[in-house]
PDB file of C-alpha atoms in Angstrom:
ATOM      1  CA  UNK A   1       0.000   0.000   0.000  1.00  0.00           C
ATOM      2  CA  UNK A   2       1.110   3.603  -0.474  1.00  0.00           C
ATOM      3  CA  UNK A   3       1.598   4.139   3.242  1.00  0.00           C
ATOM      4  CA  UNK A   4       4.110   1.269   3.309  1.00  0.00           C
ATOM      5  CA  UNK A   5       6.015   1.772   0.053  1.00  0.00           C
ATOM      6  CA  UNK A   6       9.704   2.221   0.882  1.00  0.00           C
ATOM      7  CA  UNK A   7      10.284   5.101  -1.552  1.00  0.00           C
ATOM      8  CA  UNK A   8       7.570   7.157   0.144  1.00  0.00           C
ATOM      9  CA  UNK A   9       8.140   6.128   3.765  1.00  0.00           C
ATOM     10  CA  UNK A  10      11.943   5.963   4.206  1.00  0.00           C
ATOM     11  CA  UNK A  11      13.801   8.914   5.700  1.00  0.00           C
ATOM     12  CA  UNK A  12      16.385   9.284   2.934  1.00  0.00           C
ATOM     13  CA  UNK A  13      19.945  10.492   3.387  1.00  0.00           C
ATOM     14  CA  UNK A  14      20.050   9.440   7.040  1.00  0.00           C
ATOM     15  CA  UNK A  15      21.553   6.127   8.128  1.00  0.00           C
ATOM     16  CA  UNK A  16      20.465   4.985  11.570  1.00  0.00           C
ATOM     17  CA  UNK A  17      23.461   4.465  13.826  1.00  0.00           C
ATOM     18  CA  UNK A  18      22.080   1.883  16.210  1.00  0.00           C
ATOM     19  CA  UNK A  19      24.220   1.242  19.321  1.00  0.00           C
ATOM     20  CA  UNK A  20      27.470  -0.643  18.586  1.00  0.00           C
ATOM     21  CA  UNK A  21      28.846  -2.732  21.456  1.00  0.00           C
ATOM     22  CA  UNK A  22      32.384  -4.118  21.643  1.00  0.00           C
ATOM     23  CA  UNK A  23      32.044  -7.498  23.323  1.00  0.00           C
ATOM     24  CA  UNK A  24      35.801  -7.754  23.906  1.00  0.00           C
ATOM     25  CA  UNK A  25      35.743  -4.786  26.315  1.00  0.00           C
ATOM     26  CA  UNK A  26      37.401  -6.024  29.541  1.00  0.00           C
ATOM     27  CA  UNK A  27      34.891  -4.012  31.616  1.00  0.00           C
ATOM     28  CA  UNK A  28      32.154  -6.630  31.765  1.00  0.00           C
ATOM     29  CA  UNK A  29      29.782  -4.385  33.741  1.00  0.00           C
ATOM     30  CA  UNK A  30      29.979  -1.730  31.037  1.00  0.00           C
ATOM     31  CA  UNK A  31      29.121  -4.285  28.333  1.00  0.00           C
ATOM     32  CA  UNK A  32      26.147  -5.537  30.362  1.00  0.00           C
ATOM     33  CA  UNK A  33      24.855  -1.998  30.881  1.00  0.00           C
ATOM     34  CA  UNK A  34      25.221  -1.115  27.175  1.00  0.00           C
ATOM     35  CA  UNK A  35      23.350  -4.269  26.096  1.00  0.00           C
ATOM     36  CA  UNK A  36      20.556  -3.636  28.628  1.00  0.00           C
ATOM     37  CA  UNK A  37      20.283   0.039  27.679  1.00  0.00           C
ATOM     38  CA  UNK A  38      20.162  -0.708  23.941  1.00  0.00           C
ATOM     39  CA  UNK A  39      17.499  -3.370  24.565  1.00  0.00           C
ATOM     40  CA  UNK A  40      15.360  -0.980  26.581  1.00  0.00           C
ATOM     41  CA  UNK A  41      15.613   2.009  24.251  1.00  0.00           C
ATOM     42  CA  UNK A  42      16.099   0.450  20.828  1.00  0.00           C
ATOM     43  CA  UNK A  43      15.419  -3.299  20.772  1.00  0.00           C
ATOM     44  CA  UNK A  44      18.323  -3.557  18.327  1.00  0.00           C
ATOM     45  CA  UNK A  45      22.097  -3.176  18.538  1.00  0.00           C
ATOM     46  CA  UNK A  46      25.234  -4.347  16.739  1.00  0.00           C
ATOM     47  CA  UNK A  47      28.038  -6.334  18.366  1.00  0.00           C
ATOM     48  CA  UNK A  48      31.677  -6.353  17.241  1.00  0.00           C
ATOM     49  CA  UNK A  49      34.589  -8.526  18.469  1.00  0.00           C
ATOM     50  CA  UNK A  50      31.943 -11.117  19.320  1.00  0.00           C
ATOM     51  CA  UNK A  51      34.240 -14.135  19.058  1.00  0.00           C
ATOM     52  CA  UNK A  52      32.909 -15.663  15.818  1.00  0.00           C
ATOM     53  CA  UNK A  53      35.858 -15.684  13.389  1.00  0.00           C
ATOM     54  CA  UNK A  54      35.359 -13.736  10.145  1.00  0.00           C
ATOM     55  CA  UNK A  55      36.090 -16.824   8.052  1.00  0.00           C
ATOM     56  CA  UNK A  56      33.332 -18.812   9.821  1.00  0.00           C
ATOM     57  CA  UNK A  57      30.823 -16.080   8.933  1.00  0.00           C
ATOM     58  CA  UNK A  58      32.151 -15.777   5.364  1.00  0.00           C
ATOM     59  CA  UNK A  59      31.793 -19.528   4.873  1.00  0.00           C
ATOM     60  CA  UNK A  60      28.218 -19.492   6.254  1.00  0.00           C
ATOM     61  CA  UNK A  61      27.362 -16.716   3.777  1.00  0.00           C
ATOM     62  CA  UNK A  62      29.106 -18.450   0.880  1.00  0.00           C
ATOM     63  CA  UNK A  63      27.256 -21.771   1.231  1.00  0.00           C
ATOM     64  CA  UNK A  64      23.931 -19.998   1.767  1.00  0.00           C
ATOM     65  CA  UNK A  65      24.361 -17.892  -1.351  1.00  0.00           C
ATOM     66  CA  UNK A  66      25.451 -20.917  -3.404  1.00  0.00           C
ATOM     67  CA  UNK A  67      22.342 -22.826  -2.349  1.00  0.00           C
ATOM     68  CA  UNK A  68      20.038 -20.052  -3.589  1.00  0.00           C
ATOM     69  CA  UNK A  69      21.904 -19.861  -6.901  1.00  0.00           C
ATOM     70  CA  UNK A  70      21.163 -23.547  -7.622  1.00  0.00           C
ATOM     71  CA  UNK A  71      18.519 -24.518 -10.215  1.00  0.00           C
ATOM     72  CA  UNK A  72      14.985 -24.379  -8.798  1.00  0.00           C
ATOM     73  CA  UNK A  73      14.564 -28.175  -8.922  1.00  0.00           C
ATOM     74  CA  UNK A  74      17.593 -28.673  -6.654  1.00  0.00           C
ATOM     75  CA  UNK A  75      16.264 -26.156  -4.131  1.00  0.00           C
ATOM     76  CA  UNK A  76      12.879 -27.909  -4.169  1.00  0.00           C
ATOM     77  CA  UNK A  77      14.644 -31.063  -2.876  1.00  0.00           C
ATOM     78  CA  UNK A  78      14.524 -29.481   0.594  1.00  0.00           C
ATOM     79  CA  UNK A  79      11.157 -27.743   0.126  1.00  0.00           C
ATOM     80  CA  UNK A  80       8.756 -27.232   3.021  1.00  0.00           C
ATOM     81  CA  UNK A  81       6.210 -29.981   3.435  1.00  0.00           C
ATOM     82  CA  UNK A  82       2.867 -28.109   3.422  1.00  0.00           C
ATOM     83  CA  UNK A  83       1.045 -31.160   4.796  1.00  0.00           C
ATOM     84  CA  UNK A  84       3.566 -31.689   7.602  1.00  0.00           C
ATOM     85  CA  UNK A  85       2.875 -28.307   9.159  1.00  0.00           C
ATOM     86  CA  UNK A  86       6.592 -27.715   9.772  1.00  0.00           C
ATOM     87  CA  UNK A  87       8.189 -24.335   9.149  1.00  0.00           C
ATOM     88  CA  UNK A  88      11.443 -26.038   8.156  1.00  0.00           C
ATOM     89  CA  UNK A  89      12.622 -26.212   4.555  1.00  0.00           C
ATOM     90  CA  UNK A  90      12.943 -24.071   1.443  1.00  0.00           C
ATOM     91  CA  UNK A  91      10.066 -21.817   0.476  1.00  0.00           C
ATOM     92  CA  UNK A  92       9.183 -18.688  -1.384  1.00  0.00           C
ATOM     93  CA  UNK A  93       7.118 -15.887   0.107  1.00  0.00           C
ATOM     94  CA  UNK A  94       6.019 -14.620  -3.277  1.00  0.00           C
ATOM     95  CA  UNK A  95       2.554 -15.586  -2.223  1.00  0.00           C
ATOM     96  CA  UNK A  96       0.067 -13.348  -0.429  1.00  0.00           C
ATOM     97  CA  UNK A  97       0.014 -13.188   3.347  1.00  0.00           C
ATOM     98  CA  UNK A  98      -3.103 -12.584   5.454  1.00  0.00           C
ATOM     99  CA  UNK A  99      -3.390  -8.933   4.414  1.00  0.00           C
ATOM    100  CA  UNK A 100      -2.750  -9.751   0.768  1.00  0.00           C
ATOM    101  CA  UNK A 101       0.796  -8.350   0.889  1.00  0.00           C
ATOM    102  CA  UNK A 102       3.656 -10.113  -0.831  1.00  0.00           C
ATOM    103  CA  UNK A 103       7.242 -10.201   0.382  1.00  0.00           C
ATOM    104  CA  UNK A 104       9.872 -10.240  -2.381  1.00  0.00           C
ATOM    105  CA  UNK A 105      11.924 -13.069  -0.839  1.00  0.00           C
ATOM    106  CA  UNK A 106      12.850 -16.733  -0.902  1.00  0.00           C
ATOM    107  CA  UNK A 107      13.939 -18.386   2.316  1.00  0.00           C
ATOM    108  CA  UNK A 108      15.379 -21.514   3.900  1.00  0.00           C
ATOM    109  CA  UNK A 109      14.522 -22.463   7.480  1.00  0.00           C
ATOM    110  CA  UNK A 110      16.001 -25.274   9.556  1.00  0.00           C
ATOM    111  CA  UNK A 111      16.974 -26.027  13.137  1.00  0.00           C
ATOM    112  CA  UNK A 112      20.686 -26.020  13.943  1.00  0.00           C
ATOM    113  CA  UNK A 113      20.644 -26.720  17.727  1.00  0.00           C
ATOM    114  CA  UNK A 114      20.215 -28.739  19.940  1.00  0.00           C
ATOM    115  CA  UNK A 115      21.235 -31.921  18.060  1.00  0.00           C
ATOM    116  CA  UNK A 116      18.051 -33.694  19.207  1.00  0.00           C
ATOM    117  CA  UNK A 117      15.952 -31.062  17.342  1.00  0.00           C
ATOM    118  CA  UNK A 118      17.901 -31.158  14.057  1.00  0.00           C
ATOM    119  CA  UNK A 119      16.313 -32.783  10.992  1.00  0.00           C
ATOM    120  CA  UNK A 120      18.924 -33.096   8.237  1.00  0.00           C
ATOM    121  CA  UNK A 121      16.191 -33.741   5.689  1.00  0.00           C
ATOM    122  CA  UNK A 122      15.881 -29.946   5.415  1.00  0.00           C
ATOM    123  CA  UNK A 123      19.635 -29.261   5.133  1.00  0.00           C
ATOM    124  CA  UNK A 124      20.839 -28.837   1.538  1.00  0.00           C
ATOM    125  CA  UNK A 125      23.212 -31.539   0.235  1.00  0.00           C
ATOM    126  CA  UNK A 126      24.536 -28.931  -2.173  1.00  0.00           C
ATOM    127  CA  UNK A 127      26.926 -27.169  -1.831  1.00  0.00           C
ATOM    128  CA  UNK A 128      28.736 -30.142  -0.200  1.00  0.00           C
ATOM    129  CA  UNK A 129      30.259 -27.991   2.577  1.00  0.00           C
ATOM    130  CA  UNK A 130      26.846 -26.611   3.632  1.00  0.00           C
ATOM    131  CA  UNK A 131      26.501 -28.829   6.709  1.00  0.00           C
ATOM    132  CA  UNK A 132      30.046 -28.290   7.958  1.00  0.00           C
ATOM    133  CA  UNK A 133      29.777 -24.500   7.564  1.00  0.00           C
ATOM    134  CA  UNK A 134      26.502 -24.392   9.500  1.00  0.00           C
ATOM    135  CA  UNK A 135      27.680 -26.694  12.290  1.00  0.00           C
ATOM    136  CA  UNK A 136      30.867 -24.684  12.736  1.00  0.00           C
ATOM    137  CA  UNK A 137      28.860 -21.451  12.917  1.00  0.00           C
ATOM    138  CA  UNK A 138      26.319 -22.975  15.341  1.00  0.00           C
ATOM    139  CA  UNK A 139      29.079 -23.952  17.780  1.00  0.00           C
ATOM    140  CA  UNK A 140      30.421 -20.387  17.899  1.00  0.00           C
ATOM    141  CA  UNK A 141      26.931 -18.892  17.945  1.00  0.00           C
ATOM    142  CA  UNK A 142      25.974 -20.671  21.172  1.00  0.00           C
ATOM    143  CA  UNK A 143      28.638 -18.724  23.093  1.00  0.00           C
ATOM    144  CA  UNK A 144      27.349 -15.395  21.741  1.00  0.00           C
ATOM    145  CA  UNK A 145      23.752 -16.323  22.600  1.00  0.00           C
ATOM    146  CA  UNK A 146      24.690 -17.347  26.142  1.00  0.00           C
ATOM    147  CA  UNK A 147      26.563 -14.100  26.703  1.00  0.00           C
ATOM    148  CA  UNK A 148      23.611 -12.041  25.461  1.00  0.00           C
ATOM    149  CA  UNK A 149      21.213 -13.938  27.727  1.00  0.00           C
ATOM    150  CA  UNK A 150      23.499 -13.412  30.751  1.00  0.00           C
ATOM    151  CA  UNK A 151      23.824  -9.678  30.086  1.00  0.00           C
ATOM    152  CA  UNK A 152      20.084  -9.234  29.527  1.00  0.00           C
ATOM    153  CA  UNK A 153      19.361 -11.159  32.726  1.00  0.00           C
ATOM    154  CA  UNK A 154      21.769  -9.112  34.876  1.00  0.00           C
ATOM    155  CA  UNK A 155      20.406  -5.945  33.230  1.00  0.00           C
ATOM    156  CA  UNK A 156      16.989  -6.791  34.700  1.00  0.00           C
ATOM    157  CA  UNK A 157      18.471  -7.218  38.176  1.00  0.00           C
ATOM    158  CA  UNK A 158      18.192 -11.017  37.968  1.00  0.00           C
ATOM    159  CA  UNK A 159      20.814 -13.722  38.428  1.00  0.00           C
ATOM    160  CA  UNK A 160      22.858 -14.287  35.260  1.00  0.00           C
ATOM    161  CA  UNK A 161      21.227 -17.669  34.494  1.00  0.00           C
ATOM    162  CA  UNK A 162      17.581 -16.776  35.082  1.00  0.00           C
ATOM    163  CA  UNK A 163      16.511 -15.267  31.765  1.00  0.00           C
ATOM    164  CA  UNK A 164      17.887 -18.136  29.695  1.00  0.00           C
ATOM    165  CA  UNK A 165      16.174 -20.637  32.004  1.00  0.00           C
ATOM    166  CA  UNK A 166      12.904 -18.737  31.585  1.00  0.00           C
ATOM    167  CA  UNK A 167      13.283 -18.955  27.799  1.00  0.00           C
ATOM    168  CA  UNK A 168      13.818 -22.729  27.818  1.00  0.00           C
ATOM    169  CA  UNK A 169      17.326 -23.317  29.202  1.00  0.00           C
ATOM    170  CA  UNK A 170      19.365 -25.985  27.409  1.00  0.00           C
ATOM    171  CA  UNK A 171      16.291 -26.932  25.349  1.00  0.00           C
ATOM    172  CA  UNK A 172      16.160 -23.574  23.535  1.00  0.00           C
ATOM    173  CA  UNK A 173      15.844 -24.232  19.819  1.00  0.00           C
ATOM    174  CA  UNK A 174      18.184 -22.376  17.489  1.00  0.00           C
ATOM    175  CA  UNK A 175      16.598 -21.913  14.104  1.00  0.00           C
ATOM    176  CA  UNK A 176      18.529 -20.745  11.063  1.00  0.00           C
ATOM    177  CA  UNK A 177      16.742 -18.667   8.451  1.00  0.00           C
ATOM    178  CA  UNK A 178      18.403 -17.500   5.254  1.00  0.00           C
ATOM    179  CA  UNK A 179      16.564 -14.748   3.393  1.00  0.00           C
ATOM    180  CA  UNK A 180      17.392 -14.384  -0.290  1.00  0.00           C
ATOM    181  CA  UNK A 181      16.000 -11.301  -2.032  1.00  0.00           C
ATOM    182  CA  UNK A 182      15.993 -11.695  -5.835  1.00  0.00           C
ATOM    183  CA  UNK A 183      16.571  -8.541  -7.925  1.00  0.00           C
ATOM    184  CA  UNK A 184      13.319  -6.569  -8.006  1.00  0.00           C
ATOM    185  CA  UNK A 185      12.293  -4.381 -10.962  1.00  0.00           C
ATOM    186  CA  UNK A 186      10.399  -1.900  -8.726  1.00  0.00           C
ATOM    187  CA  UNK A 187      12.184  -1.728  -5.358  1.00  0.00           C
ATOM    188  CA  UNK A 188      10.426   1.581  -4.645  1.00  0.00           C
ATOM    189  CA  UNK A 189       7.069  -0.249  -4.465  1.00  0.00           C
ATOM    190  CA  UNK A 190       8.006  -3.569  -2.843  1.00  0.00           C
ATOM    191  CA  UNK A 191       9.382  -4.919   0.424  1.00  0.00           C
ATOM    192  CA  UNK A 192      11.436  -8.069   0.972  1.00  0.00           C
ATOM    193  CA  UNK A 193       9.845  -8.633   4.355  1.00  0.00           C
ATOM    194  CA  UNK A 194       6.947  -6.448   5.486  1.00  0.00           C
ATOM    195  CA  UNK A 195       7.103  -4.624   8.832  1.00  0.00           C
ATOM    196  CA  UNK A 196       7.088  -6.959  11.833  1.00  0.00           C
ATOM    197  CA  UNK A 197       8.662  -7.835  15.174  1.00  0.00           C
ATOM    198  CA  UNK A 198      10.398 -11.209  15.526  1.00  0.00           C
ATOM    199  CA  UNK A 199       8.556 -13.916  17.451  1.00  0.00           C
ATOM    200  CA  UNK A 200      11.892 -15.323  18.652  1.00  0.00           C
ATOM    201  CA  UNK A 201      13.597 -14.609  21.961  1.00  0.00           C
ATOM    202  CA  UNK A 202      16.701 -13.156  20.282  1.00  0.00           C
ATOM    203  CA  UNK A 203      17.540 -12.854  16.584  1.00  0.00           C
ATOM    204  CA  UNK A 204      21.237 -12.801  15.691  1.00  0.00           C
ATOM    205  CA  UNK A 205      21.461 -11.426  12.180  1.00  0.00           C
ATOM    206  CA  UNK A 206      24.410 -11.795   9.802  1.00  0.00           C
ATOM    207  CA  UNK A 207      23.957  -8.988   7.252  1.00  0.00           C
ATOM    208  CA  UNK A 208      25.852  -8.407   4.016  1.00  0.00           C
ATOM    209  CA  UNK A 209      26.985  -5.278   2.211  1.00  0.00           C
ATOM    210  CA  UNK A 210      23.732  -4.836   0.243  1.00  0.00           C
ATOM    211  CA  UNK A 211      21.569  -2.356   2.165  1.00  0.00           C
ATOM    212  CA  UNK A 212      18.211  -3.834   3.173  1.00  0.00           C
ATOM    213  CA  UNK A 213      17.392  -3.701   6.880  1.00  0.00           C
ATOM    214  CA  UNK A 214      15.233  -0.800   8.045  1.00  0.00           C
ATOM    215  CA  UNK A 215      14.087   0.044  11.570  1.00  0.00           C
ATOM    216  CA  UNK A 216      11.126   2.133  12.705  1.00  0.00           C
ATOM    217  CA  UNK A 217      12.307   4.775  15.172  1.00  0.00           C
ATOM    218  CA  UNK A 218      10.700   8.071  16.204  1.00  0.00           C
ATOM    219  CA  UNK A 219       7.871   7.655  13.672  1.00  0.00           C
ATOM    220  CA  UNK A 220      10.218   7.149  10.673  1.00  0.00           C
ATOM    221  CA  UNK A 221      11.777   4.271   8.756  1.00  0.00           C
ATOM    222  CA  UNK A 222      15.592   4.375   8.596  1.00  0.00           C
ATOM    223  CA  UNK A 223      18.245   2.299   6.854  1.00  0.00           C
ATOM    224  CA  UNK A 224      20.481   0.551   9.398  1.00  0.00           C
ATOM    225  CA  UNK A 225      24.191   1.138   8.878  1.00  0.00           C
ATOM    226  CA  UNK A 226      26.169  -1.894   7.684  1.00  0.00           C
ATOM    227  CA  UNK A 227      29.309  -2.645   9.698  1.00  0.00           C
ATOM    228  CA  UNK A 228      31.534  -5.394   8.228  1.00  0.00           C
ATOM    229  CA  UNK A 229      31.832  -8.464  10.504  1.00  0.00           C
ATOM    230  CA  UNK A 230      29.342  -7.109  13.056  1.00  0.00           C
ATOM    231  CA  UNK A 231      26.302  -9.114  14.123  1.00  0.00           C
ATOM    232  CA  UNK A 232      22.969  -7.316  14.390  1.00  0.00           C
ATOM    233  CA  UNK A 233      20.981  -8.315  17.474  1.00  0.00           C
ATOM    234  CA  UNK A 234      17.190  -8.010  17.527  1.00  0.00           C
ATOM    235  CA  UNK A 235      15.251  -8.340  20.757  1.00  0.00           C
ATOM    236  CA  UNK A 236      12.291 -10.609  19.924  1.00  0.00           C
ATOM    237  CA  UNK A 237       8.773 -10.874  21.312  1.00  0.00           C
ATOM    238  CA  UNK A 238       9.693 -13.615  23.820  1.00  0.00           C
ATOM    239  CA  UNK A 239      12.239 -11.398  25.595  1.00  0.00           C
ATOM    240  CA  UNK A 240       9.850  -8.449  25.577  1.00  0.00           C
ATOM    241  CA  UNK A 241       7.278 -10.669  27.322  1.00  0.00           C
ATOM    242  CA  UNK A 242       9.771 -12.308  29.723  1.00  0.00           C
ATOM    243  CA  UNK A 243      11.079  -8.878  30.765  1.00  0.00           C
ATOM    244  CA  UNK A 244       7.536  -7.552  31.337  1.00  0.00           C
ATOM    245  CA  UNK A 245       8.068  -5.050  28.551  1.00  0.00           C
ATOM    246  CA  UNK A 246      11.289  -3.552  29.950  1.00  0.00           C
ATOM    247  CA  UNK A 247      13.112  -4.725  26.813  1.00  0.00           C
ATOM    248  CA  UNK A 248      11.431  -3.883  23.509  1.00  0.00           C
ATOM    249  CA  UNK A 249      11.203  -6.101  20.433  1.00  0.00           C
ATOM    250  CA  UNK A 250      12.282  -4.097  17.397  1.00  0.00           C
ATOM    251  CA  UNK A 251       9.823  -3.184  14.611  1.00  0.00           C
ATOM    252  CA  UNK A 252      11.675  -3.646  11.327  1.00  0.00           C
ATOM    253  CA  UNK A 253      11.346  -4.502   7.624  1.00  0.00           C
ATOM    254  CA  UNK A 254      13.534  -5.230   4.611  1.00  0.00           C
ATOM    255  CA  UNK A 255      13.812  -3.349   1.352  1.00  0.00           C
ATOM    256  CA  UNK A 256      14.915  -4.892  -1.957  1.00  0.00           C
ATOM    257  CA  UNK A 257      17.270  -3.911  -4.754  1.00  0.00           C
ATOM    258  CA  UNK A 258      17.184  -3.689  -8.538  1.00  0.00           C
ATOM    259  CA  UNK A 259      20.604  -5.250  -9.026  1.00  0.00           C
TER     260      UNK A 259
END
């Protein structure tokens, strides 16, 4: 609709500098306070020096991109099973949602942790290094997730372990989603993903250099600045609920690109 078209609704020429937090800062209390403050005021922040090696992230991105560049028939080999009711698998959102809006995006969803929740049926066999790249990333990701949970918990005045326990403890499911936005002939009229908050507890986003993420702040939509090798952290609905609304889930959307 006109009131949602990115060309008409984006504040142009201004890039939103969301809080950037250096996780290698030796002053742990300062890191905790910055994470809690960003989660209260923004619901989104970027972390640098987070402990996931650049090459692990590059490899994750490489295998994901290669999967989406495969012929359609190969991607369909891991397609969602509409009858099974699972959200896992490859799918395209170029169909209407409840309000009749279409997102200009293809996606792949599958669980990556804990091992008991993983179903390799939905993991691409091609490229051959897909599984290794994802498992390597998952291992490193767990440490980042645990640190975020601890900081968010302490930031609420709770014991370090309490928030994670409230969200499911060691049974928390880690779900990987890759969004692939094909070139769009009219990016001024379309969105990759329409405005929403995430229903997760925490979303840990690996962006790339193509601008896409926008955040709603002070009644305007802004592009979020890309920082190489940073991770973008979204507070999701579960944490907003668990914190009794002290932390805010971030309202965001994705634009698309002609090229």
